Amino acid sequence: MSNHDTTPASYSLRLAHLYPDLMNLYGDRGNIITLRQRCAARGITLTVVEIGIGDPFDTRCFDLIFMGGGQDREQQRIAQDLQAKGPAIRAAVADGTPALAVCGGYQLFCRSYQLGRGEELPGIGIFPARTLHGGEGTPRCIGNVEAEWDGGTLVGFENHGGRTYLDAGATPLARVRSGYGNNGDDGTEGAVTANAFGTYLHGSLLPKNPRFADHLLLLALRRKYGDAVTLTPLDDSLEQRAHASAAAAARRENARRRRGA
Amino acid sequence: MTLPAVLASKAAGLASRRLGRGGGTALPGLVAERLAPDIVARLARTLGGGAVIVTGTNGKTTTARMLTDILRAGGTPVIHNRSGSNLMRGLAATVTAAAALNGRIPNAERTAAVLEVDEATIPAAVTAVRPQSIIFTNLFRDQLDRYGEVDSITALWRRAVAVLPPSATVILNADDPSVAALRHETRARVLTFGVDDVGAAAGEEEHPADARWCARCGAEFEYSARFFWHVGHWRCRGCGDQRPQPDVAATGIEAWADGQRVHVATPAGALRVRLPLAGLYNAYNALAAVAAAGVLDATPEQTERALRGFTAAFGRQETLRVRGRDVRILLCKNPAGVNQVLRTLAAGESGRPVHLLMILNDGIADGRDVSWIWDVDYEVLHGRTALVVASGTRAADMALRLKYAGLSERLMVEDGIQAAAGRALSQTPAGGRLYVLPTYTAMLAVRDHLAALAGRRRFWEQ
């Protein structure tokens, strides 16, 4: 049965896209487009189900979960509804379902988000971390990022007012080489719990980090079809060029910041 | 301090142009502001013809240019930041350049000012200029790496219109709920413009919207017609606030490949505006200009005449003849704008395969964050392209976006703008048309290069 992977056309995945109409600020749609295309190139059927406020959410139906970023106002809008879906999402993550939460989505996947005005938005506690916002006038963390991940790098753009602090023992997704990451202080970027990943990187994230995109797909496929599943390699030369140009932009900004400091 | 500031600024402008340092619009403004921080206020307030500020995410430059042309057609001298330098420094450069060597603006009592102003600069500009009117064109996500969030712009605008006196006029896009909401925040007179012709509504809905909820009650908007992004005939599901019936309304639009006729109803009577520019977004620009012109007592005849002869601002549907090809430059700034550009382009070419040069830069003026390209529906060009050359400082990002939009056939990447332009031109058949879609700094660079090839003047000399 070693050639279990020779019939990729039979693979199908269902992705839950949380609040696509609200959490879509920084081209997060690109992540979905990328997963869709990378599946299509391999004959894998990817069905994207959009889940909004008030929609029922049964995680047993899904192989992947995605949530993008939004403004504080949108986050406040969905925070309560996300609480209702929280137990189901936590159960899915505990069961090994891959999930990706970007920027505002990442903040709400943590324990809590303390807004500038003292108000605190509850998160769903997938990642043992909390986010603090210094209030109006606190500079935002804005710029290109290059961070070490799994023997390579992740690149993207970050733009967040809140600073996220991981609890002791929590696992960061990556180590910042250039940029701010979680908080600009401790060199961590994002968080990992089981197969769930939180990150501040948009840009969009997945198009120019094809290895990470495939990592998510492979986790989802293996969970569903067994460990023998492999992915057909794709021609990622353009993806690599985009990756390299984002990394170069991050390094330039880093050098400029150093000179300025 | 007015006179020394004016003289020093003029000298700086002269020196900067002599040295070939671009348009020389930044340095003179800087010098003037350094010597007289209130230079804009001092000079702008001497103007008897009234000052109009034009702001909003898209359409500032074209609207301001249209309004300037209309007023000049009626014989009014107009001071206008035509180069598009729209921060306080740019305004300072504009007013000092208009002043004579005695430090005063000639014929100030009958001179008007039409000033394009950056969205986030509005509070400072309003305080300095004390405009008679402010046009708010629209509000979309744009350069979020600079502005933070869309909501922060709304907050700035609200504060700015709240301090306007009843003698001022705010001219608002009735179809953009974020803009129309400003009518509840001001004591100034309110004049609205919008499109009544629901035949202009897009077939398909675009993905994001930057105004979803009522600023007053927080309930969601619903639409009986949606033109693009969140612009359309909206109504709040909660408090019932809805699109005001526009004072200046497009009652009918007939469009063709490179122009359109807009039937406009105004309080002063009906106008038939023939525009040499395509795209619904340009119809909105014309409506805003018509509304503002009406406030300044322009006649319908004068307005129609000026708009008929309107020429596009640099890089905005500007066409150059280069090496036997028509090269049309369409500035790309943000997803809402680019979607409009793509749809207009596709409609104009009615099925013919198009040749494209797409240039993505990530300078400060372009937005350092290029993620916005993933919000653009490049997919509408699927199966429609004969050639795509991707270029700019983030050429690979551009190419990657196009690849994922299904445009990878005959897709080339060429980082350098001049090389890319050369390649795109040589691959476009003689007598054919090349569309160039650049971000802002890329537009300045590519336009300069193409204009040199075409034997035209540089942008700041226009």
Tab-separated table of N, CA, C and O in Angstrom, chain B residues 50-129:
chain	number	residue	atom	x	y	z
B	50	GLY	N	-12.548	82.189	-3.077
B	50	GLY	CA	-12.922	80.975	-2.353
B	50	GLY	C	-11.891	79.882	-2.531
B	50	GLY	O	-11.202	79.813	-3.551
B	51	ALA	N	-11.773	79.047	-1.493
B	51	ALA	CA	-10.850	77.915	-1.569
B	51	ALA	C	-11.647	76.630	-1.445
B	51	ALA	O	-12.534	76.519	-0.600
B	52	VAL	N	-11.332	75.675	-2.306
B	52	VAL	CA	-11.983	74.375	-2.265
B	52	VAL	C	-10.922	73.320	-1.990
B	52	VAL	O	-9.883	73.302	-2.645
B	53	ILE	N	-11.179	72.488	-1.006
B	53	ILE	CA	-10.280	71.368	-0.714
B	53	ILE	C	-10.914	70.092	-1.258
B	53	ILE	O	-12.126	69.895	-1.117
B	54	VAL	N	-10.099	69.277	-1.909
B	54	VAL	CA	-10.588	68.003	-2.436
B	54	VAL	C	-9.838	66.878	-1.737
B	54	VAL	O	-8.612	66.838	-1.781
B	55	THR	N	-10.581	65.983	-1.097
B	55	THR	CA	-9.911	64.869	-0.427
B	55	THR	C	-10.702	63.578	-0.612
B	55	THR	O	-11.825	63.597	-1.131
B	56	GLY	N	-10.115	62.476	-0.190
B	56	GLY	CA	-10.742	61.170	-0.347
B	56	GLY	C	-9.696	60.189	-0.838
B	56	GLY	O	-8.603	60.587	-1.229
B	57	THR	N	-10.022	58.893	-0.806
B	57	THR	CA	-9.031	57.896	-1.196
B	57	THR	C	-8.716	57.991	-2.681
B	57	THR	O	-7.565	58.100	-3.084
B	58	ASN	N	-9.740	57.957	-3.513
B	58	ASN	CA	-9.534	57.954	-4.958
B	58	ASN	C	-10.217	59.151	-5.603
B	58	ASN	O	-11.249	59.615	-5.127
B	59	GLY	N	-9.623	59.636	-6.706
B	59	GLY	CA	-10.268	60.675	-7.502
B	59	GLY	C	-9.883	62.094	-7.140
B	59	GLY	O	-10.360	63.037	-7.771
B	60	LYS	N	-9.006	62.279	-6.140
B	60	LYS	CA	-8.638	63.639	-5.726
B	60	LYS	C	-8.053	64.441	-6.885
B	60	LYS	O	-8.491	65.548	-7.176
B	61	THR	N	-7.031	63.871	-7.516
B	61	THR	CA	-6.304	64.609	-8.537
B	61	THR	C	-7.198	64.941	-9.724
B	61	THR	O	-7.232	66.089	-10.192
B	62	THR	N	-7.949	63.947	-10.198
B	62	THR	CA	-8.802	64.172	-11.367
B	62	THR	C	-9.916	65.167	-11.041
B	62	THR	O	-10.189	66.085	-11.820
B	63	THR	N	-10.547	65.017	-9.886
B	63	THR	CA	-11.631	65.927	-9.509
B	63	THR	C	-11.120	67.366	-9.388
B	63	THR	O	-11.735	68.299	-9.907
B	64	ALA	N	-9.984	67.532	-8.710
B	64	ALA	CA	-9.432	68.877	-8.519
B	64	ALA	C	-9.074	69.504	-9.858
B	64	ALA	O	-9.301	70.692	-10.100
B	65	ARG	N	-8.559	68.687	-10.738
B	65	ARG	CA	-8.174	69.177	-12.059
B	65	ARG	C	-9.407	69.575	-12.878
B	65	ARG	O	-9.409	70.590	-13.578
B	66	MET	N	-10.458	68.772	-12.783
B	66	MET	CA	-11.705	69.099	-13.489
B	66	MET	C	-12.267	70.423	-12.979
B	66	MET	O	-12.649	71.303	-13.757
B	67	LEU	N	-12.301	70.564	-11.657
B	67	LEU	CA	-12.866	71.779	-11.064
B	67	LEU	C	-12.044	73.004	-11.477
B	67	LEU	O	-12.598	74.056	-11.814
B	68	THR	N	-10.731	72.844	-11.460
B	68	THR	CA	-9.858	73.948	-11.872
B	68	THR	C	-10.158	74.364	-13.312
B	68	THR	O	-10.293	75.551	-13.619
B	69	ASP	N	-10.282	73.386	-14.192
B	69	ASP	CA	-10.573	73.684	-15.594
B	69	ASP	C	-11.908	74.415	-15.740
B	69	ASP	O	-12.033	75.340	-16.534
B	70	ILE	N	-12.903	73.970	-14.969
B	70	ILE	CA	-14.230	74.601	-15.063
B	70	ILE	C	-14.139	76.062	-14.630
B	70	ILE	O	-14.653	76.965	-15.310
B	71	LEU	N	-13.473	76.310	-13.503
B	71	LEU	CA	-13.398	77.684	-12.994
B	71	LEU	C	-12.603	78.569	-13.960
B	71	LEU	O	-12.979	79.705	-14.234
B	72	ARG	N	-11.514	78.032	-14.485
B	72	ARG	CA	-10.706	78.816	-15.429
B	72	ARG	C	-11.488	79.107	-16.703
B	72	ARG	O	-11.323	80.172	-17.304
B	73	ALA	N	-12.353	78.164	-17.110
B	73	ALA	CA	-13.167	78.382	-18.315
B	73	ALA	C	-14.088	79.582	-18.126
B	73	ALA	O	-14.520	80.205	-19.102
B	74	GLY	N	-14.383	79.913	-16.871
B	74	GLY	CA	-15.216	81.077	-16.591
B	74	GLY	C	-14.388	82.321	-16.321
B	74	GLY	O	-14.920	83.354	-15.916
B	75	GLY	N	-13.076	82.230	-16.509
B	75	GLY	CA	-12.217	83.403	-16.349
B	75	GLY	C	-11.684	83.623	-14.948
B	75	GLY	O	-11.017	84.624	-14.687
B	76	THR	N	-11.965	82.713	-14.030
B	76	THR	CA	-11.459	82.870	-12.659
B	76	THR	C	-10.007	82.396	-12.588
B	76	THR	O	-9.707	81.292	-13.013
B	77	PRO	N	-9.099	83.224	-12.058
B	77	PRO	CA	-7.744	82.713	-11.839
B	77	PRO	C	-7.770	81.697	-10.698
B	77	PRO	O	-8.429	81.923	-9.683
B	78	VAL	N	-7.085	80.569	-10.878
B	78	VAL	CA	-7.136	79.492	-9.889
B	78	VAL	C	-5.729	79.064	-9.487
B	78	VAL	O	-4.878	78.831	-10.336
B	79	ILE	N	-5.521	78.972	-8.184
B	79	ILE	CA	-4.290	78.386	-7.661
B	79	ILE	C	-4.573	76.914	-7.399
B	79	ILE	O	-5.564	76.570	-6.763
B	80	HIS	N	-3.703	76.062	-7.888
B	80	HIS	CA	-4.027	74.632	-7.854
B	80	HIS	C	-2.739	73.827	-7.737
B	80	HIS	O	-1.797	74.081	-8.477
B	81	ASN	N	-2.699	72.876	-6.799
B	81	ASN	CA	-1.508	72.015	-6.687
B	81	ASN	C	-1.574	70.903	-7.723
B	81	ASN	O	-1.797	69.749	-7.416
B	82	ARG	N	-1.351	71.285	-8.944
B	82	ARG	CA	-1.534	70.395	-10.085
B	82	ARG	C	-0.566	69.214	-10.067
B	82	ARG	O	-0.842	68.160	-10.619
B	83	SER	N	0.580	69.396	-9.430
B	83	SER	CA	1.550	68.299	-9.419
B	83	SER	C	1.115	67.192	-8.467
B	83	SER	O	1.739	66.148	-8.414
B	84	GLY	N	0.034	67.410	-7.714
B	84	GLY	CA	-0.465	66.367	-6.828
B	84	GLY	C	0.255	66.285	-5.489
B	84	GLY	O	0.060	65.361	-4.725
B	85	SER	N	1.093	67.283	-5.201
B	85	SER	CA	1.784	67.354	-3.913
B	85	SER	C	0.758	67.768	-2.864
B	85	SER	O	0.400	68.934	-2.795
B	86	ASN	N	0.273	66.830	-2.055
B	86	ASN	CA	-0.944	67.141	-1.306
B	86	ASN	C	-0.809	67.104	0.220
B	86	ASN	O	-1.787	67.020	0.939
B	87	LEU	N	0.444	67.164	0.717
B	87	LEU	CA	0.644	67.338	2.157
B	87	LEU	C	0.792	68.844	2.422
B	87	LEU	O	0.854	69.647	1.504
B	88	MET	N	0.894	69.254	3.691
B	88	MET	CA	0.992	70.686	4.011
B	88	MET	C	2.141	71.348	3.244
B	88	MET	O	2.054	72.472	2.793
B	89	ARG	N	3.230	70.590	3.110
B	89	ARG	CA	4.398	71.098	2.409
B	89	ARG	C	4.066	71.424	0.951
B	89	ARG	O	4.502	72.434	0.412
B	90	GLY	N	3.274	70.567	0.337
B	90	GLY	CA	2.863	70.775	-1.049
B	90	GLY	C	1.975	72.004	-1.172
B	90	GLY	O	2.075	72.774	-2.138
B	91	LEU	N	1.090	72.184	-0.183
B	91	LEU	CA	0.214	73.362	-0.210
B	91	LEU	C	1.051	74.627	-0.042
B	91	LEU	O	0.821	75.639	-0.708
B	92	ALA	N	2.049	74.561	0.840
B	92	ALA	CA	2.929	75.715	1.051
B	92	ALA	C	3.664	76.054	-0.244
B	92	ALA	O	3.781	77.227	-0.631
B	93	ALA	N	4.154	75.029	-0.933
B	93	ALA	CA	4.854	75.256	-2.193
B	93	ALA	C	3.911	75.886	-3.215
B	93	ALA	O	4.290	76.790	-3.963
B	94	THR	N	2.660	75.414	-3.236
B	94	THR	CA	1.686	75.906	-4.212
B	94	THR	C	1.355	77.378	-3.997
B	94	THR	O	1.350	78.165	-4.943
B	95	VAL	N	1.089	77.749	-2.751
B	95	VAL	CA	0.701	79.152	-2.517
B	95	VAL	C	1.890	80.098	-2.683
B	95	VAL	O	1.719	81.213	-3.192
B	96	THR	N	3.082	79.659	-2.296
B	96	THR	CA	4.231	80.565	-2.466
B	96	THR	C	4.585	80.712	-3.946
B	96	THR	O	4.971	81.792	-4.388
B	97	ALA	N	4.413	79.625	-4.702
B	97	ALA	CA	4.695	79.728	-6.140
B	97	ALA	C	3.722	80.702	-6.803
B	97	ALA	O	4.067	81.377	-7.778
B	98	ALA	N	2.502	80.789	-6.252
B	98	ALA	CA	1.489	81.665	-6.846
B	98	ALA	C	1.710	83.124	-6.466
B	98	ALA	O	1.189	84.031	-7.123
B	99	ALA	N	2.476	83.355	-5.390
B	99	ALA	CA	2.692	84.731	-4.926
B	99	ALA	C	3.698	85.448	-5.828
B	99	ALA	O	4.583	84.821	-6.417
B	100	ALA	N	3.543	86.755	-5.927
B	100	ALA	CA	4.482	87.557	-6.714
B	100	ALA	C	5.690	87.885	-5.835
B	100	ALA	O	5.741	87.520	-4.661
B	101	LEU	N	6.655	88.592	-6.398
B	101	LEU	CA	7.881	88.884	-5.654
B	101	LEU	C	7.651	89.878	-4.509
B	101	LEU	O	8.524	90.093	-3.674
B	102	ASN	N	6.467	90.495	-4.451
B	102	ASN	CA	6.150	91.339	-3.292
B	102	ASN	C	5.509	90.521	-2.171
B	102	ASN	O	5.047	91.068	-1.180
B	103	GLY	N	5.447	89.202	-2.353
B	103	GLY	CA	4.907	88.343	-1.305
B	103	GLY	C	3.393	88.237	-1.321
B	103	GLY	O	2.810	87.585	-0.474
B	104	ARG	N	2.760	88.864	-2.286
B	104	ARG	CA	1.291	88.813	-2.336
B	104	ARG	C	0.826	88.054	-3.570
B	104	ARG	O	1.527	88.011	-4.582
B	105	ILE	N	-0.348	87.506	-3.461
B	105	ILE	CA	-0.919	86.813	-4.613
B	105	ILE	C	-1.625	87.842	-5.486
B	105	ILE	O	-2.483	88.578	-5.011
B	106	PRO	N	-1.234	87.940	-6.762
B	106	PRO	CA	-1.843	88.938	-7.642
B	106	PRO	C	-3.342	88.675	-7.820
B	106	PRO	O	-3.752	87.526	-7.863
B	107	ASN	N	-4.120	89.709	-7.918
B	107	ASN	CA	-5.574	89.593	-8.085
B	107	ASN	C	-6.209	88.694	-7.032
B	107	ASN	O	-7.147	87.947	-7.333
B	108	ALA	N	-5.664	88.755	-5.826
B	108	ALA	CA	-6.132	87.836	-4.784
B	108	ALA	C	-7.641	87.926	-4.584
B	108	ALA	O	-8.302	86.915	-4.329
B	109	GLU	N	-8.189	89.133	-4.742
B	109	GLU	CA	-9.611	89.305	-4.429
B	109	GLU	C	-10.509	88.474	-5.338
B	109	GLU	O	-11.601	88.107	-4.961
B	110	ARG	N	-10.042	88.139	-6.547
B	110	ARG	CA	-10.916	87.314	-7.400
B	110	ARG	C	-10.310	85.936	-7.713
B	110	ARG	O	-10.804	85.186	-8.545
B	111	THR	N	-9.226	85.608	-7.037
B	111	THR	CA	-8.578	84.313	-7.277
B	111	THR	C	-9.179	83.227	-6.379
B	111	THR	O	-9.492	83.481	-5.219
B	112	ALA	N	-9.339	82.041	-6.953
B	112	ALA	CA	-9.824	80.884	-6.186
B	112	ALA	C	-8.676	79.894	-5.999
B	112	ALA	O	-7.680	79.965	-6.712
B	113	ALA	N	-8.827	79.000	-5.035
B	113	ALA	CA	-7.841	77.936	-4.866
B	113	ALA	C	-8.561	76.596	-4.910
B	113	ALA	O	-9.629	76.437	-4.323
B	114	VAL	N	-7.987	75.655	-5.638
B	114	VAL	CA	-8.490	74.287	-5.637
B	114	VAL	C	-7.335	73.418	-5.174
B	114	VAL	O	-6.334	73.292	-5.877
B	115	LEU	N	-7.456	72.876	-3.971
B	115	LEU	CA	-6.331	72.184	-3.358
B	115	LEU	C	-6.666	70.724	-3.068
B	115	LEU	O	-7.593	70.430	-2.299
B	116	GLU	N	-5.921	69.861	-3.712
B	116	GLU	CA	-6.011	68.436	-3.401
B	116	GLU	C	-5.279	68.206	-2.090
B	116	GLU	O	-4.147	68.665	-1.933
B	117	VAL	N	-5.914	67.531	-1.137
B	117	VAL	CA	-5.284	67.331	0.165
B	117	VAL	C	-5.355	65.849	0.578
B	117	VAL	O	-6.396	65.205	0.459
B	118	ASP	N	-4.240	65.361	1.043
B	118	ASP	CA	-4.117	63.991	1.562
B	118	ASP	C	-5.164	63.750	2.663
B	118	ASP	O	-5.417	64.633	3.482
B	119	GLU	N	-5.730	62.570	2.697
B	119	GLU	CA	-6.811	62.250	3.635
B	119	GLU	C	-6.449	62.561	5.087
B	119	GLU	O	-7.256	63.086	5.849
B	120	ALA	N	-5.217	62.205	5.459
B	120	ALA	CA	-4.841	62.347	6.867
B	120	ALA	C	-4.397	63.766	7.198
B	120	ALA	O	-4.222	64.124	8.357
B	121	THR	N	-4.207	64.610	6.164
B	121	THR	CA	-3.755	65.981	6.369
B	121	THR	C	-4.938	66.941	6.511
B	121	THR	O	-4.768	68.132	6.743
B	122	ILE	N	-6.133	66.406	6.363
B	122	ILE	CA	-7.338	67.241	6.355
B	122	ILE	C	-7.473	68.170	7.569
B	122	ILE	O	-7.689	69.370	7.397
B	123	PRO	N	-7.311	67.687	8.807
B	123	PRO	CA	-7.507	68.624	9.924
B	123	PRO	C	-6.564	69.831	9.841
B	123	PRO	O	-7.003	70.973	9.984
B	124	ALA	N	-5.286	69.605	9.561
B	124	ALA	CA	-4.320	70.702	9.470
B	124	ALA	C	-4.650	71.630	8.303
B	124	ALA	O	-4.604	72.855	8.427
B	125	ALA	N	-5.015	71.038	7.172
B	125	ALA	CA	-5.305	71.846	5.982
B	125	ALA	C	-6.550	72.699	6.194
B	125	ALA	O	-6.595	73.863	5.795
B	126	VAL	N	-7.555	72.127	6.832
B	126	VAL	CA	-8.800	72.870	7.064
B	126	VAL	C	-8.543	74.046	8.007
B	126	VAL	O	-9.013	75.166	7.776
B	127	THR	N	-7.758	73.814	9.037
B	127	THR	CA	-7.435	74.885	9.975
B	127	THR	C	-6.686	76.015	9.262
B	127	THR	O	-6.970	77.188	9.478
B	128	ALA	N	-5.753	75.655	8.395
B	128	ALA	CA	-4.941	76.676	7.733
B	128	ALA	C	-5.711	77.400	6.640
B	128	ALA	O	-5.712	78.629	6.574
B	129	VAL	N	-6.387	76.655	5.792
B	129	VAL	CA	-6.983	77.237	4.582
B	129	VAL	C	-8.343	77.878	4.853
B	129	VAL	O	-8.721	78.837	4.185
